[in-house]
Coordinates of C-alpha atoms and ligand atoms in Angstrom, one line a residue:
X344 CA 6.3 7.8 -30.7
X345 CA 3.1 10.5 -30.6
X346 CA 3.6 12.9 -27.5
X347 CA 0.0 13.8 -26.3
X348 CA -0.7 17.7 -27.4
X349 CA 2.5 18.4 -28.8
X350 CA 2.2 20.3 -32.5
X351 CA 4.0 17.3 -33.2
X352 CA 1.5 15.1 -32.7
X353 CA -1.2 17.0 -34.5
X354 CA 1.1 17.5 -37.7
X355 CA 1.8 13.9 -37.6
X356 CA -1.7 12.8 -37.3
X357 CA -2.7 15.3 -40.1
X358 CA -0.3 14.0 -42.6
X359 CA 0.3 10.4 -41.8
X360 CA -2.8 8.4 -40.5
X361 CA -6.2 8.8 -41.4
X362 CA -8.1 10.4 -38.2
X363 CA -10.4 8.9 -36.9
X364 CA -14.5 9.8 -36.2
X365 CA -16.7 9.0 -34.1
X366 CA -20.5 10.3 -34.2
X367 CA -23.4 9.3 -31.7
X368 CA -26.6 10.1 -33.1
X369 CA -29.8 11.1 -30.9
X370 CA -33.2 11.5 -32.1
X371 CA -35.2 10.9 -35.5
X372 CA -34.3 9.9 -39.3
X373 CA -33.7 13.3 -40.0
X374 CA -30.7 12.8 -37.5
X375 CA -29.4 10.1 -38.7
X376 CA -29.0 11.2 -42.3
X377 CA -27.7 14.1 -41.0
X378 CA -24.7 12.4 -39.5
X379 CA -24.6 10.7 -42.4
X380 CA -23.2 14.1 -44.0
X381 CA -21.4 14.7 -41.2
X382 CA -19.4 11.6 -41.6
X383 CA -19.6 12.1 -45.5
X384 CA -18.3 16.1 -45.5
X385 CA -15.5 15.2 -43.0
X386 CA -14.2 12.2 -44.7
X387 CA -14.0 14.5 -48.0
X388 CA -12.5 17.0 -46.9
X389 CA -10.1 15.6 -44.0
X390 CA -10.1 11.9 -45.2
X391 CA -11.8 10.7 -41.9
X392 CA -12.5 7.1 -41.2
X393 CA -14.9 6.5 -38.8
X394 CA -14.7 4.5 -35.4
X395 CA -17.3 2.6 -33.2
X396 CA -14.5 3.2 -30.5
X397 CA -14.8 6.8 -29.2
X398 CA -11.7 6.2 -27.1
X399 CA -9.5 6.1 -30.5
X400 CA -11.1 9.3 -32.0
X401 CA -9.9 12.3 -33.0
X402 CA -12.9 14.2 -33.6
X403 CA -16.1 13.3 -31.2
X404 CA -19.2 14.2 -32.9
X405 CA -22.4 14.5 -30.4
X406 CA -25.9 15.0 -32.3
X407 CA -28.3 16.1 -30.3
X408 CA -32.1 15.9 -30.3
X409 CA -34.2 18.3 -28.4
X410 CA -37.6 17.2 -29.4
X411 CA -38.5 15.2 -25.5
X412 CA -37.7 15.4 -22.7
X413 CA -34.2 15.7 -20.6
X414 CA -32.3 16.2 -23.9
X415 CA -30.2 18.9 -22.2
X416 CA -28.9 16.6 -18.9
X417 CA -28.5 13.6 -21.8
X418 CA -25.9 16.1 -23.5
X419 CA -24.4 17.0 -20.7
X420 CA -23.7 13.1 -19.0
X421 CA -22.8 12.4 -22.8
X422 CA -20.0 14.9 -23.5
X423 CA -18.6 14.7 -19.7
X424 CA -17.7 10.9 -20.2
X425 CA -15.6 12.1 -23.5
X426 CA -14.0 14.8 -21.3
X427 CA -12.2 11.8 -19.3
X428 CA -10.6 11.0 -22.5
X429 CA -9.8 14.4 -23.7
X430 CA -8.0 14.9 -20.4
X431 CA -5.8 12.3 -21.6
X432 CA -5.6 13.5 -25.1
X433 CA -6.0 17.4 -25.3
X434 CA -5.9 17.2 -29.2
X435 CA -9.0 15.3 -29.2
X436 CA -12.1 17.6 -30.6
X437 CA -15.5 17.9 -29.5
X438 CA -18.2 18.7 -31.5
X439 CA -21.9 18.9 -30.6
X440 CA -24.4 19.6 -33.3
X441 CA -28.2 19.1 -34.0
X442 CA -31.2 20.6 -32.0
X443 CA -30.1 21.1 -28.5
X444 CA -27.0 22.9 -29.9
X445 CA -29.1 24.9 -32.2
X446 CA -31.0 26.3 -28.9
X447 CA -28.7 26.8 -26.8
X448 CA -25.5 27.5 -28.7
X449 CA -22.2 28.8 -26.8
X450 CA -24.8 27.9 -23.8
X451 CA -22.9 24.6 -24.2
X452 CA -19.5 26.1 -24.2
X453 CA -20.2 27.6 -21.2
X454 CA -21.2 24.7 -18.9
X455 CA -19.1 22.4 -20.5
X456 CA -15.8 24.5 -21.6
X457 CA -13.7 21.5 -23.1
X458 CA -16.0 21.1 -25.8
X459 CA -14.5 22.9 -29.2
X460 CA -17.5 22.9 -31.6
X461 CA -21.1 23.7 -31.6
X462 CA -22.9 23.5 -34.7
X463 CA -26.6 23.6 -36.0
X464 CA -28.5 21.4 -38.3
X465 CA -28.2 24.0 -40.9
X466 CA -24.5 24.4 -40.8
X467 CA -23.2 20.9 -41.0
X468 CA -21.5 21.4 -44.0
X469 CA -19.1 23.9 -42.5
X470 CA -17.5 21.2 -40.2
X471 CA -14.5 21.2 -42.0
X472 CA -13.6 24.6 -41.5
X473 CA -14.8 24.5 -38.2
X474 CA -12.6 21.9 -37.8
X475 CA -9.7 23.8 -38.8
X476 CA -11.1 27.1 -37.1
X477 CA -10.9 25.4 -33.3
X478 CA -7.5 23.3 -34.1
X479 CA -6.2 26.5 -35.4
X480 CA -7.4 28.9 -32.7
X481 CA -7.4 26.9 -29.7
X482 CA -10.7 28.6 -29.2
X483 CA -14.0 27.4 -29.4
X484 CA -16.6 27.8 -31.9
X485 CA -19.9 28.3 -32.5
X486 CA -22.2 28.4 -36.2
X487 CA -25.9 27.9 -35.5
X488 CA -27.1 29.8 -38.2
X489 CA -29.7 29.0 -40.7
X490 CA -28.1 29.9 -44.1
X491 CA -30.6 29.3 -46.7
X492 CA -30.1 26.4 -48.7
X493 CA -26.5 26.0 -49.4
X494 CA -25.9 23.5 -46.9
X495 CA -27.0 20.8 -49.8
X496 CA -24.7 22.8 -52.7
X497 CA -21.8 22.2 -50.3
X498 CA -22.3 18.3 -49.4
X499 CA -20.5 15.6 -51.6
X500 CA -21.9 13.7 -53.6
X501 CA -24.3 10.8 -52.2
X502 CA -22.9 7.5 -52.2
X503 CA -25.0 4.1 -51.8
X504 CA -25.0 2.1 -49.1
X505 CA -27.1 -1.2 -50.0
X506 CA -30.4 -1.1 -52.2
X507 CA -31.9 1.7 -50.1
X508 CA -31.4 5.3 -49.7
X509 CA -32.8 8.4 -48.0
X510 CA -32.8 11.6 -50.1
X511 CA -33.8 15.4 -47.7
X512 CA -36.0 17.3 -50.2
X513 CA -37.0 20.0 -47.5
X514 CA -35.4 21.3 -44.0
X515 CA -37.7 23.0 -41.2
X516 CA -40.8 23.7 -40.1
X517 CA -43.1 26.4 -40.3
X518 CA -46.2 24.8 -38.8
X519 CA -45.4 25.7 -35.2
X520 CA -47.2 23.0 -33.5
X521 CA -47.9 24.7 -29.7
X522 CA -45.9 21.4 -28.2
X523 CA -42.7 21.4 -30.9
X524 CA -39.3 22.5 -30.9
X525 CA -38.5 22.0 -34.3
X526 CA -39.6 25.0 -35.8
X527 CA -37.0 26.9 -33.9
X528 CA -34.2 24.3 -33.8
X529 CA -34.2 23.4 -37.8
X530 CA -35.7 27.0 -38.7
X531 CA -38.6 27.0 -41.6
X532 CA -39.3 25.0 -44.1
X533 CA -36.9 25.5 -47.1
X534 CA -37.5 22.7 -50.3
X535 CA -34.6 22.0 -52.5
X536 CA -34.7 22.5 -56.0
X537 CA -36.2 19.7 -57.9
X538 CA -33.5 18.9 -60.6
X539 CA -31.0 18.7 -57.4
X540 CA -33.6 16.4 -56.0
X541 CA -34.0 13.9 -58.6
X542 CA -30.1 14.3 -59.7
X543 CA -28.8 12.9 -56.5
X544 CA -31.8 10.1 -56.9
X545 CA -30.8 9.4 -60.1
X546 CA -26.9 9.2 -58.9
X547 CA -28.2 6.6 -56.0
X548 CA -30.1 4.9 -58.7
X549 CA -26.9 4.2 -60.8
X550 CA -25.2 2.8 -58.0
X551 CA -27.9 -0.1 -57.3
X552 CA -30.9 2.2 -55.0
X553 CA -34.1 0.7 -55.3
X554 CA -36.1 1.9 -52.7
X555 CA -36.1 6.0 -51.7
X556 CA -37.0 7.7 -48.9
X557 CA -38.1 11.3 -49.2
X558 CA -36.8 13.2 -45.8
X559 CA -38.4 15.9 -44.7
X560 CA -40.3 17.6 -41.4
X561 CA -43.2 18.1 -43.2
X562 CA -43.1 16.5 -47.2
X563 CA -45.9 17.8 -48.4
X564 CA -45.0 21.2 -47.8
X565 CA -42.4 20.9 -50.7
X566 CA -42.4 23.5 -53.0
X567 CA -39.9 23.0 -55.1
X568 CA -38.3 25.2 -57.5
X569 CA -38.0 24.2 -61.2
X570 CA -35.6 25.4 -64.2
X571 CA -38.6 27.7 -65.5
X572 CA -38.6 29.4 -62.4
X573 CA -42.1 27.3 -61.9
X574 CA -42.6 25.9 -58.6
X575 CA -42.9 21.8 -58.2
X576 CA -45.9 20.6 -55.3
X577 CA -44.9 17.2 -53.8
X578 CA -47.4 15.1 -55.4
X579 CA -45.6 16.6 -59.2
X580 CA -41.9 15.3 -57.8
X581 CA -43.7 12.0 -56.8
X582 CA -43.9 12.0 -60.3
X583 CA -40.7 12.9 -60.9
X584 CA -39.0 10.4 -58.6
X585 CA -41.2 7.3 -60.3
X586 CA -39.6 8.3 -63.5
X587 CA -36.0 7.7 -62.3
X588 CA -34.8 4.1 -63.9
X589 CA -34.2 1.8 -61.1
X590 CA -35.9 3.0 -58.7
X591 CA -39.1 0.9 -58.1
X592 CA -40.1 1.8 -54.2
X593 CA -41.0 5.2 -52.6
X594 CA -41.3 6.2 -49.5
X595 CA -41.2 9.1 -48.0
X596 CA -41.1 10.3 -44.2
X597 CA -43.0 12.6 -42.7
X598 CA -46.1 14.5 -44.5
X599 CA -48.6 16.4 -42.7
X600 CA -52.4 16.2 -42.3
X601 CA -52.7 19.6 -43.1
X602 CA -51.4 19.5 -46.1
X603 CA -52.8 16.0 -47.3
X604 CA -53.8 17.3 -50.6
X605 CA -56.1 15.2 -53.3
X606 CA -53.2 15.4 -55.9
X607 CA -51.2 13.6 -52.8
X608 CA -53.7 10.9 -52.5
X609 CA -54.4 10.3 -56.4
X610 CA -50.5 9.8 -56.8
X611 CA -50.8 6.6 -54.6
X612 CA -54.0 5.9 -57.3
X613 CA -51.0 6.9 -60.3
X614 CA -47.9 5.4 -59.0
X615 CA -47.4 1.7 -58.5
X616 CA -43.9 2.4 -57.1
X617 CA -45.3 4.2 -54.0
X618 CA -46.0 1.8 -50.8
X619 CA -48.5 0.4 -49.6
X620 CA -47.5 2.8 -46.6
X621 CA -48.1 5.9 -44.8
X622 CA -47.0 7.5 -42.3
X623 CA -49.5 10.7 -41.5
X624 CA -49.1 11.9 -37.7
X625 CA -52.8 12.6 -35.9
X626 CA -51.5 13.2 -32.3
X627 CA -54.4 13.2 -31.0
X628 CA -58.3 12.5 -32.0
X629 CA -59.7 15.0 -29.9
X630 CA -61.0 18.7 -32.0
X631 CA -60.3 20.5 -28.8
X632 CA -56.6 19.2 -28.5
X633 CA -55.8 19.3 -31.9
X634 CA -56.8 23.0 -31.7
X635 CA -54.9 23.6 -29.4
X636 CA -52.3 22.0 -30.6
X637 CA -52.8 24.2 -33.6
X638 CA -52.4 21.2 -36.1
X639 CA -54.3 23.1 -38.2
X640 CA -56.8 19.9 -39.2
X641 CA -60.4 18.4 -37.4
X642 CA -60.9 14.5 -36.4
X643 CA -62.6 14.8 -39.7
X644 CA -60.5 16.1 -41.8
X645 CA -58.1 13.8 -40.7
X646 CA -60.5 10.9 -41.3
X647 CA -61.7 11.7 -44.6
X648 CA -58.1 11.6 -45.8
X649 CA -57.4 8.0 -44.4
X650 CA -61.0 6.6 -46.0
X651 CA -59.8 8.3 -49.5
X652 CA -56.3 6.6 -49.1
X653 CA -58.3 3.5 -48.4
X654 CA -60.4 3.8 -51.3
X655 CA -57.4 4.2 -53.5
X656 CA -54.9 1.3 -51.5
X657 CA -57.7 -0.7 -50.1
X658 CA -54.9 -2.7 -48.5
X659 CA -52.9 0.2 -46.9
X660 CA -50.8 0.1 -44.3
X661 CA -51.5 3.0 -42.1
X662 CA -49.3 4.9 -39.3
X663 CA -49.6 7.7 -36.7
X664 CA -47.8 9.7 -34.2
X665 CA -49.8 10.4 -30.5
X666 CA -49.3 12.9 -28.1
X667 CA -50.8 11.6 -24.7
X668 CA -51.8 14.0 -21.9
X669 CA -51.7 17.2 -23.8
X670 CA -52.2 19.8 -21.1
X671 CA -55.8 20.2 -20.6
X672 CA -56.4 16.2 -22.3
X673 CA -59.2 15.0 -20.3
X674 CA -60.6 11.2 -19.9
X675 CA -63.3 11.8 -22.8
X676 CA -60.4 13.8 -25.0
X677 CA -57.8 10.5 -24.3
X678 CA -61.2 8.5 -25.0
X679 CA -61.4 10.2 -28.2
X680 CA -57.8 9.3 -29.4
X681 CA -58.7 5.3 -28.7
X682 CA -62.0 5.4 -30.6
X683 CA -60.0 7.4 -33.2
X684 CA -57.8 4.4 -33.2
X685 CA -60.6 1.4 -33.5
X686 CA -62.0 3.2 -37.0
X687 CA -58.7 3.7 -38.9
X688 CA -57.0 0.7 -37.8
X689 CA -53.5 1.3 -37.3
X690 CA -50.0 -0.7 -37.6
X691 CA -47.2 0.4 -36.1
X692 CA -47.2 3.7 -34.6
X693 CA -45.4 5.8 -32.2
X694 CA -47.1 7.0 -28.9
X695 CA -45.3 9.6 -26.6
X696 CA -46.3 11.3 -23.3
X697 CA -46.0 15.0 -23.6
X698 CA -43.1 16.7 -22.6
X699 CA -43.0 20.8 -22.2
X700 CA -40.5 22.2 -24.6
X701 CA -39.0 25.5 -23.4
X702 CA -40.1 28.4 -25.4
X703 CA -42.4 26.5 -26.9
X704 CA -46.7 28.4 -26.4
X705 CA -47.8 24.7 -24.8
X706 CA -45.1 25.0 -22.4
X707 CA -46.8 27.8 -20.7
X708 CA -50.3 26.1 -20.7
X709 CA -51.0 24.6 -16.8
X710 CA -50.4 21.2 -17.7
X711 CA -52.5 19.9 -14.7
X712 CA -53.0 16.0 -16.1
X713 CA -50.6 13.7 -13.5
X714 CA -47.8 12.0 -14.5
X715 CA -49.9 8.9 -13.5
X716 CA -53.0 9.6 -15.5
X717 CA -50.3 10.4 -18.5
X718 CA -48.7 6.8 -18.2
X719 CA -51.9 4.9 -17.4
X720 CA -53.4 6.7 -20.9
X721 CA -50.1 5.9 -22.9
X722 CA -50.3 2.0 -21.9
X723 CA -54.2 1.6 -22.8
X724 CA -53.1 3.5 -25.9
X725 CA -50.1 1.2 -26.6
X726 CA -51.7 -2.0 -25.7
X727 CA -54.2 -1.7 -28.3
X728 CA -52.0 -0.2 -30.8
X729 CA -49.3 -3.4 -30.2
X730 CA -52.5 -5.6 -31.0
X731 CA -53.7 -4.3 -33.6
X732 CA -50.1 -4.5 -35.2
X733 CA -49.7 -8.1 -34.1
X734 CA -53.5 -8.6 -36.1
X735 CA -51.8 -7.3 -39.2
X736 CA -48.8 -9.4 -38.9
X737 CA -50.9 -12.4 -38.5
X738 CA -53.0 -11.5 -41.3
X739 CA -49.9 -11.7 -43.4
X740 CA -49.5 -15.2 -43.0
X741 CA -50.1 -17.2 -46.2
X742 CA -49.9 -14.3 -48.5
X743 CA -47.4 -13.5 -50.7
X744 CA -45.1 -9.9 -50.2
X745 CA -43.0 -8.2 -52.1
X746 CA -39.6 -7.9 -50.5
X747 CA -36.6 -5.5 -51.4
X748 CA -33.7 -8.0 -49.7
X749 CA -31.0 -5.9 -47.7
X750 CA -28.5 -8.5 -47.4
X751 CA -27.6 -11.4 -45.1
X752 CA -29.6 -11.4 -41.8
X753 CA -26.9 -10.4 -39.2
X754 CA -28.6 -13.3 -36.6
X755 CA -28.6 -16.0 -39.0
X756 CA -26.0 -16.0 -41.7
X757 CA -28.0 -18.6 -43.7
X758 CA -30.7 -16.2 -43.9
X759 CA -31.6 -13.0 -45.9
X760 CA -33.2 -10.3 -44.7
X761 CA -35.6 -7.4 -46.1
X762 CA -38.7 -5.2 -45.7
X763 CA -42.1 -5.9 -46.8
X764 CA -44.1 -2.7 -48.2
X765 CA -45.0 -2.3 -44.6
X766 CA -41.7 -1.9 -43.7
X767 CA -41.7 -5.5 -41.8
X768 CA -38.2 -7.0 -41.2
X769 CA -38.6 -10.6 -43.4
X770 CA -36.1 -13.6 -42.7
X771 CA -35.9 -16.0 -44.9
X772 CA -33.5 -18.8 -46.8
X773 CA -32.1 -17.6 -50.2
X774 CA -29.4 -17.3 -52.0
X775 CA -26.8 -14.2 -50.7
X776 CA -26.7 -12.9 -54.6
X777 CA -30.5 -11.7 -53.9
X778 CA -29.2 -8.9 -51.9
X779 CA -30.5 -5.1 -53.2
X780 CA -33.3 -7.5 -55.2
X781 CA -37.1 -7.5 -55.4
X782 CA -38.5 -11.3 -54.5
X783 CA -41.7 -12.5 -53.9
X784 CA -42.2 -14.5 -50.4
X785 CA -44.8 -16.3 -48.9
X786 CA -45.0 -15.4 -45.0
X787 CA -44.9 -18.4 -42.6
X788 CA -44.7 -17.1 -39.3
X789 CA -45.4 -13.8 -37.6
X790 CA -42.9 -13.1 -34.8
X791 CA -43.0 -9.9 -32.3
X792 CA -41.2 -7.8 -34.6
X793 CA -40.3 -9.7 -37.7
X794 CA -42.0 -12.2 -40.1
X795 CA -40.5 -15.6 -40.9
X796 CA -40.9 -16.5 -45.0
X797 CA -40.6 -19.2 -47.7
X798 CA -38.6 -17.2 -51.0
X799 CA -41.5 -18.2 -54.1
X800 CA -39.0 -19.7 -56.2
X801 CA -40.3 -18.4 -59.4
X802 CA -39.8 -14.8 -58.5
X803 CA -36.3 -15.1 -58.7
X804 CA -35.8 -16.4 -62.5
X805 CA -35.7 -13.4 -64.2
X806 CA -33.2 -11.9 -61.4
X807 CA -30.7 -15.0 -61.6
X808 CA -31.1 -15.5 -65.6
X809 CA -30.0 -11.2 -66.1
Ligands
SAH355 N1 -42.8 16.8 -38.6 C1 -43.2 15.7 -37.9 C2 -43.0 15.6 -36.4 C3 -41.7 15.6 -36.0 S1 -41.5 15.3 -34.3 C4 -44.7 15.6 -38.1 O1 -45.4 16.5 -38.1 O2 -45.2 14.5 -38.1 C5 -41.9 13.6 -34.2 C6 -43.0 13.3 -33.2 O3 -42.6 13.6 -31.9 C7 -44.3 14.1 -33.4 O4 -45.1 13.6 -34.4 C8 -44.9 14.1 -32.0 O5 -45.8 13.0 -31.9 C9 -43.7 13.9 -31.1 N2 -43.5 15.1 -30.3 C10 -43.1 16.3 -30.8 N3 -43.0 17.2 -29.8 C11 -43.3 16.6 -28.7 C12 -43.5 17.0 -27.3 N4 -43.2 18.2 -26.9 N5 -43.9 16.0 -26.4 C13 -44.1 14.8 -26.8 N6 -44.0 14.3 -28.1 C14 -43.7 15.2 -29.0
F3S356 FE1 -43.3 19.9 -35.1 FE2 -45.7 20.3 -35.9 FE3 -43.7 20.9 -37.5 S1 -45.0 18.5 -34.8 S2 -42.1 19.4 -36.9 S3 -44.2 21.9 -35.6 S4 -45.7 20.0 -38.1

């Protein structure tokens, strides 16, 4: 039998069962693959299995995301249900990591005593001895620094998880947008060599990747160091990444208007593997509130970039971020955003109402727009936006995609499932063997948020005849 906090029951644990973790994620992509690490760094180096049951953990992993509103209470109301259980189980560990812990560090000690770890985005990779640091000491711990770059020479190797992968090629964010936290939660951007870059994409590659997404706060700020101590722009690892065998899609998540260079825009003219896709945050359409906002870009500037990527990809797929009642944002500002809207034409985007971020310059700005006005804005906004999307799908009906297939479609087992260019979930009956495959469908239906398809049957020849 295991007796509860006994140095019996950690010894046994250590040396006779795997332990067991469990990791809730908040927040963006760049969250998720950060647990991803997490989960990889700890099985390494403790042999870790993971749970979905955070009763049955031994390490509780909580990370945070800072970026909207309320992120501090949702930590709080998150760690204090796991305290119940650690009552019960003293050896359990608690860890909380990402942004919120990056700002307020052994803040969260303080308040909330029974957790052991607190760790930045930046020092993930030094769970493990963390790890052993608070089981050790009985004493909590905090690391929210921002080493340089080692965090990525200390992380094991990548391993694939079905035919799509996501690859950081820069961390922070020196743009200090007036309304963002990031800057000061991830610290400034830092690019990864490029031979470490396109090694791990090549490693992903050999183990059946197809499709790569390019992580990052701000892409297009990559500058990334080569072997002759030259420096490599994003558009030149664009290159790169095309050149890897295997891989066939890119993507990459999230570049800046700012920086929207025409070498960026003539690799979608160079590269076939790039989507049909991109993602290029406005936040607003107004000159006065993007100043403001210090975005460092005009309503023009922003718009010559989407006609040039239209000129290229006449069939683009285009995608923003928008920042509703700004403080200041008046009727003819919000006005601005909408009409923005109706001349690029966008698909699915992401609309939020501003939230104050403390010790951020917007936050001291008299934000005097009402919560009403801020809601009523974000509907019109989201109304059109949904329809417009809808349009899209329904335009898609009768013409042939290319689809990378993911696997079996957890809702129908008969069915596979995959993602058009435009990142559209597709259902559709083939055989299970197409999984981590390109096939060519023909959409059928367009559903609220997926497409129904009929596999073109001479697409997959050359895949079943290998
Ligand atoms: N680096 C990314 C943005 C990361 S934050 C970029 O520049 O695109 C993701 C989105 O959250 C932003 O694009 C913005 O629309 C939204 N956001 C950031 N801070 C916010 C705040 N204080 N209030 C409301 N939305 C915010
Ligand atoms: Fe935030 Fe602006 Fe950077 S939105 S992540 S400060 S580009």
């Amino acid at each position: 039998m295991i007796r509860g906090g006994s140095r019996f029951s950690l010894e046994y644990l250590q040396t006779n069962m795997a332990q067991k973790l469990f990791i809730q994620t908040n927040g963006c992509q760049m969250n998720e693959y950060d647990s991803d690490k997490m989960r990889d760094v700890l099985q390494a180096s403790h042999k870790m299995e993971m749970t979905e049951i955070p009763e049955e953990a031994d390490v509780l992993i909580l990370n945070t995301c800072s970026i909207r509103e309320k992120a501090q209470e949702k930590v709080f109301s998150a760690v204090g249900r796991w305290r119940k259980m650690k009552e019960k189980r003293p050896e359990m560990v608690i860890a909380v990591g990402g942004c919120v812990a990056s700002q307020e560090g052994a803040a969260i000690q303080k308040r909330a005593p029974y957790v052991d770890i607190v760790f930045g985005p930046q020092t993930l990779h030094r769970l493990p001895e963390l790890l052993d640091e608070a089981r050790s000491t009985h004493k909590r711990v905090v690391d929210i620094s921002f080493p340089e770059i080692e965090k990525f020479d200390a992380l094991p190797e990548p391993r694939a998880e079905g035919p799509k992968a996501f690859v950081s090629i820069m961390e922070g964010c020196s743009k200090y947008c007036t309304f963002c936290v990031v800057p000061y939660t991830r610290g400034e951007e830092i690019s990864r060599p490029l031979n470490d870059v396109i090694a791990e994409i090549s490693s992903l590659a050999k183990q059946g990747v197809r499709e790569i997404n390019l992580l990052g706060q701000n892409v297009n700020a990559y500058r990334g160091e080569m072997e002759d101590n030259e420096i490599a722009e994003f558009s030149l690892l664009l290159h790169y990444v095309a050149a890897v065998e295997g891989i066939d899609r890119i993507r990459f998540t999230t570049s800046h208007p700012a920086e929207y260079t025409d070498d960026i825009i003539e690799a979608f003219a160079e590269i076939p593997q790039l989507v049909n896709h991109l993602h290029l945050p406005v936040q607003s359409g107004s000159d006065n509130i993007l100043t403001n906002m210090k975005r460092g870009y005009t309503r023009a500037d922003y718009l010559e970039i989407m006609n040039k990527m239209k000129a290229v990809r006449p069939n683009i797929s285009l995608s923003s971020d928008f920042i509703i009642g700004f403080p200041g944002e008046t009727e003819e500002e919000f006005e601005e955003t909408m009409a923005l809207i109706e001349e690029v034409g966008f698909d699915f985007s992401y609309s939020f109402i501003y939230s104050a971020r403390p010790g951020t310059p917007a936050a001291e700005l008299a934000d005097d727009v009402s919560e009403e006005t801020k809601k009523q804005r974000l509907k019109k906004l989201k109304t059109r936006l949904d329809e417009m999307t809808q349009d899209i799908s329904k335009n898609m009906i009768d013409t042939v995609q290319t689809v990378l297939v993911d696997g079996v479609s957890k809702k129908n087992p008969l069915q596979m499932t995959g993602r058009t260019e435009n990142n559209r979930v597709v259902n559709f009956t083939a055989h299970p063997r197409l999984a981590g495959q390109f096939v060519d469908v023909v959409i059928t239906e367009a559903l609220p948020n997926s497409l129904r398809a009929r596999l073109v049957e001479s697409s997959i020849d050359k895949i079943l005849n290998k």
